[in-house]
């Protein structure tokens, strides 16, 4: 049986976070595409191959909400996990969005959310 690895894109303007998430996700068996801005993802050829998107909300230029909207317009079934370091935003978002993490977050919890997103379990409304 052929087991294709899932492709997870990470978009964050913090290079250290990109590097650490890339290491974590690759060690869990995912193929990772890391981007330092929403624009770089949108300008790449990777958008069509992504199985799950993890994006920071607060980035210069295009924020994570706008990226989520644009990606959902092109790929309606694409699971999107939002992350932020802004605690006031996290408190507002948590009850409304199942795939939402406040920095710093637990890597194992993120991996579990990615697994749920890829299998369609716990899909946010």
PDB file of C-alpha atoms in Angstrom:
ATOM      1  CA  UNK A   1       0.000   0.000   0.000  1.00  0.00           C
ATOM      2  CA  UNK A   2       1.341   3.421  -0.961  1.00  0.00           C
ATOM      3  CA  UNK A   3       1.439   5.898   1.887  1.00  0.00           C
ATOM      4  CA  UNK A   4       1.805   9.437   0.579  1.00  0.00           C
ATOM      5  CA  UNK A   5       3.082  11.967   3.107  1.00  0.00           C
ATOM      6  CA  UNK A   6       0.876  14.955   3.775  1.00  0.00           C
ATOM      7  CA  UNK A   7       2.133  18.409   2.831  1.00  0.00           C
ATOM      8  CA  UNK A   8       1.839  21.016   5.570  1.00  0.00           C
ATOM      9  CA  UNK A   9       2.565  24.664   4.823  1.00  0.00           C
ATOM     10  CA  UNK A  10       3.699  26.982   7.607  1.00  0.00           C
ATOM     11  CA  UNK A  11       3.509  30.760   7.215  1.00  0.00           C
ATOM     12  CA  UNK A  12       5.104  32.921   9.911  1.00  0.00           C
ATOM     13  CA  UNK A  13       7.408  35.940   9.875  1.00  0.00           C
ATOM     14  CA  UNK A  14       9.443  34.503  12.788  1.00  0.00           C
ATOM     15  CA  UNK A  15      12.262  32.452  11.244  1.00  0.00           C
ATOM     16  CA  UNK A  16      13.004  30.636  14.508  1.00  0.00           C
ATOM     17  CA  UNK A  17       9.426  29.419  14.724  1.00  0.00           C
ATOM     18  CA  UNK A  18       9.481  28.333  11.081  1.00  0.00           C
ATOM     19  CA  UNK A  19      12.656  26.344  11.684  1.00  0.00           C
ATOM     20  CA  UNK A  20      11.407  24.655  14.842  1.00  0.00           C
ATOM     21  CA  UNK A  21       7.998  23.791  13.357  1.00  0.00           C
ATOM     22  CA  UNK A  22       9.651  22.461  10.233  1.00  0.00           C
ATOM     23  CA  UNK A  23      11.811  20.149  12.359  1.00  0.00           C
ATOM     24  CA  UNK A  24       8.817  19.024  14.449  1.00  0.00           C
ATOM     25  CA  UNK A  25       6.568  18.312  11.478  1.00  0.00           C
ATOM     26  CA  UNK A  26       9.257  16.562   9.454  1.00  0.00           C
ATOM     27  CA  UNK A  27      10.070  14.350  12.442  1.00  0.00           C
ATOM     28  CA  UNK A  28       6.367  13.416  12.522  1.00  0.00           C
ATOM     29  CA  UNK A  29       6.519  12.358   8.860  1.00  0.00           C
ATOM     30  CA  UNK A  30       5.045  15.396   7.115  1.00  0.00           C
ATOM     31  CA  UNK A  31       6.453  17.183   4.093  1.00  0.00           C
ATOM     32  CA  UNK A  32       6.858  20.835   5.065  1.00  0.00           C
ATOM     33  CA  UNK A  33       6.714  23.987   2.990  1.00  0.00           C
ATOM     34  CA  UNK A  34       7.797  27.009   5.062  1.00  0.00           C
ATOM     35  CA  UNK A  35       7.127  30.619   4.068  1.00  0.00           C
ATOM     36  CA  UNK A  36       8.084  33.857   5.813  1.00  0.00           C
ATOM     37  CA  UNK A  37       5.039  35.720   4.468  1.00  0.00           C
ATOM     38  CA  UNK A  38       1.595  35.092   3.052  1.00  0.00           C
ATOM     39  CA  UNK A  39       2.649  36.702  -0.219  1.00  0.00           C
ATOM     40  CA  UNK A  40       5.533  34.229  -0.621  1.00  0.00           C
ATOM     41  CA  UNK A  41       3.146  31.310  -0.260  1.00  0.00           C
ATOM     42  CA  UNK A  42       0.693  32.774  -2.749  1.00  0.00           C
ATOM     43  CA  UNK A  43       3.477  33.480  -5.260  1.00  0.00           C
ATOM     44  CA  UNK A  44       4.860  29.951  -4.962  1.00  0.00           C
ATOM     45  CA  UNK A  45       3.819  26.858  -6.859  1.00  0.00           C
ATOM     46  CA  UNK A  46       3.122  25.076  -3.569  1.00  0.00           C
ATOM     47  CA  UNK A  47      -0.460  26.226  -2.986  1.00  0.00           C
ATOM     48  CA  UNK A  48      -1.975  23.402  -5.059  1.00  0.00           C
ATOM     49  CA  UNK A  49      -0.141  20.644  -3.157  1.00  0.00           C
ATOM     50  CA  UNK A  50      -0.904  21.720   0.418  1.00  0.00           C
ATOM     51  CA  UNK A  51      -2.972  19.380   2.590  1.00  0.00           C
ATOM     52  CA  UNK A  52      -2.982  21.623   5.690  1.00  0.00           C
ATOM     53  CA  UNK A  53      -2.011  25.243   6.349  1.00  0.00           C
ATOM     54  CA  UNK A  54      -0.625  26.654   9.595  1.00  0.00           C
ATOM     55  CA  UNK A  55      -0.466  30.436   9.600  1.00  0.00           C
ATOM     56  CA  UNK A  56       0.374  33.164  12.041  1.00  0.00           C
ATOM     57  CA  UNK A  57      -2.332  35.792  12.334  1.00  0.00           C
ATOM     58  CA  UNK A  58      -0.233  38.891  12.972  1.00  0.00           C
ATOM     59  CA  UNK A  59       2.158  39.342  10.072  1.00  0.00           C
ATOM     60  CA  UNK A  60       3.196  42.449   8.139  1.00  0.00           C
ATOM     61  CA  UNK A  61       1.519  42.905   4.798  1.00  0.00           C
ATOM     62  CA  UNK A  62      -1.177  40.249   4.619  1.00  0.00           C
ATOM     63  CA  UNK A  63      -2.366  38.821   7.936  1.00  0.00           C
ATOM     64  CA  UNK A  64      -3.344  35.225   8.610  1.00  0.00           C
ATOM     65  CA  UNK A  65      -7.077  35.897   8.388  1.00  0.00           C
ATOM     66  CA  UNK A  66      -6.739  37.299   4.875  1.00  0.00           C
ATOM     67  CA  UNK A  67      -4.482  34.409   3.848  1.00  0.00           C
ATOM     68  CA  UNK A  68      -7.001  31.948   5.242  1.00  0.00           C
ATOM     69  CA  UNK A  69      -9.798  33.594   3.250  1.00  0.00           C
ATOM     70  CA  UNK A  70      -7.799  33.610   0.014  1.00  0.00           C
ATOM     71  CA  UNK A  71      -6.718  29.995   0.400  1.00  0.00           C
ATOM     72  CA  UNK A  72     -10.263  28.875   1.260  1.00  0.00           C
ATOM     73  CA  UNK A  73     -11.557  30.625  -1.886  1.00  0.00           C
ATOM     74  CA  UNK A  74      -9.212  28.470  -3.991  1.00  0.00           C
ATOM     75  CA  UNK A  75      -9.310  25.326  -1.836  1.00  0.00           C
ATOM     76  CA  UNK A  76     -12.548  25.261   0.205  1.00  0.00           C
ATOM     77  CA  UNK A  77     -11.690  22.014   2.004  1.00  0.00           C
ATOM     78  CA  UNK A  78      -8.201  23.099   3.064  1.00  0.00           C
ATOM     79  CA  UNK A  79      -7.828  22.852   6.838  1.00  0.00           C
ATOM     80  CA  UNK A  80      -6.253  25.981   8.337  1.00  0.00           C
ATOM     81  CA  UNK A  81      -4.690  26.175  11.784  1.00  0.00           C
ATOM     82  CA  UNK A  82      -4.249  29.707  13.125  1.00  0.00           C
ATOM     83  CA  UNK A  83      -1.498  30.678  15.564  1.00  0.00           C
ATOM     84  CA  UNK A  84      -0.784  33.959  17.330  1.00  0.00           C
ATOM     85  CA  UNK A  85       1.335  35.510  20.015  1.00  0.00           C
ATOM     86  CA  UNK A  86      -1.312  38.119  20.724  1.00  0.00           C
ATOM     87  CA  UNK A  87      -2.961  36.931  23.916  1.00  0.00           C
ATOM     88  CA  UNK A  88      -5.966  39.258  23.696  1.00  0.00           C
ATOM     89  CA  UNK A  89      -6.774  37.906  20.249  1.00  0.00           C
ATOM     90  CA  UNK A  90      -6.334  34.337  21.427  1.00  0.00           C
ATOM     91  CA  UNK A  91      -8.900  34.820  24.176  1.00  0.00           C
ATOM     92  CA  UNK A  92     -11.443  36.119  21.644  1.00  0.00           C
ATOM     93  CA  UNK A  93     -10.770  33.398  19.064  1.00  0.00           C
ATOM     94  CA  UNK A  94     -10.489  30.229  21.155  1.00  0.00           C
ATOM     95  CA  UNK A  95     -14.209  29.579  21.672  1.00  0.00           C
ATOM     96  CA  UNK A  96     -14.981  30.129  17.973  1.00  0.00           C
ATOM     97  CA  UNK A  97     -12.165  28.283  16.264  1.00  0.00           C
ATOM     98  CA  UNK A  98     -11.153  24.732  17.061  1.00  0.00           C
ATOM     99  CA  UNK A  99      -7.802  24.931  15.309  1.00  0.00           C
ATOM    100  CA  UNK A 100      -6.321  27.905  17.060  1.00  0.00           C
ATOM    101  CA  UNK A 101      -3.115  28.056  19.101  1.00  0.00           C
ATOM    102  CA  UNK A 102      -1.567  30.766  21.218  1.00  0.00           C
ATOM    103  CA  UNK A 103       2.222  31.017  21.247  1.00  0.00           C
ATOM    104  CA  UNK A 104       3.983  29.347  22.897  1.00  0.00           C
ATOM    105  CA  UNK A 105       2.004  26.188  22.220  1.00  0.00           C
ATOM    106  CA  UNK A 106       2.490  22.501  22.889  1.00  0.00           C
ATOM    107  CA  UNK A 107       4.034  20.759  19.877  1.00  0.00           C
ATOM    108  CA  UNK A 108       2.209  17.491  20.555  1.00  0.00           C
ATOM    109  CA  UNK A 109      -1.131  19.310  20.710  1.00  0.00           C
ATOM    110  CA  UNK A 110      -0.337  20.938  17.363  1.00  0.00           C
ATOM    111  CA  UNK A 111       0.557  17.552  15.841  1.00  0.00           C
ATOM    112  CA  UNK A 112      -2.744  16.151  17.142  1.00  0.00           C
ATOM    113  CA  UNK A 113      -4.649  19.071  15.593  1.00  0.00           C
ATOM    114  CA  UNK A 114      -2.872  18.512  12.276  1.00  0.00           C
ATOM    115  CA  UNK A 115      -3.838  14.839  12.421  1.00  0.00           C
ATOM    116  CA  UNK A 116      -7.451  15.767  13.133  1.00  0.00           C
ATOM    117  CA  UNK A 117      -7.418  18.357  10.350  1.00  0.00           C
ATOM    118  CA  UNK A 118      -6.043  15.890   7.817  1.00  0.00           C
ATOM    119  CA  UNK A 119      -8.588  13.217   8.713  1.00  0.00           C
ATOM    120  CA  UNK A 120     -11.517  15.622   9.015  1.00  0.00           C
ATOM    121  CA  UNK A 121     -12.020  14.980  12.743  1.00  0.00           C
ATOM    122  CA  UNK A 122     -13.104  17.896  14.862  1.00  0.00           C
ATOM    123  CA  UNK A 123     -13.579  20.137  11.844  1.00  0.00           C
ATOM    124  CA  UNK A 124     -14.319  23.695  12.969  1.00  0.00           C
ATOM    125  CA  UNK A 125     -17.699  25.017  11.946  1.00  0.00           C
TER     126      UNK A 125
END
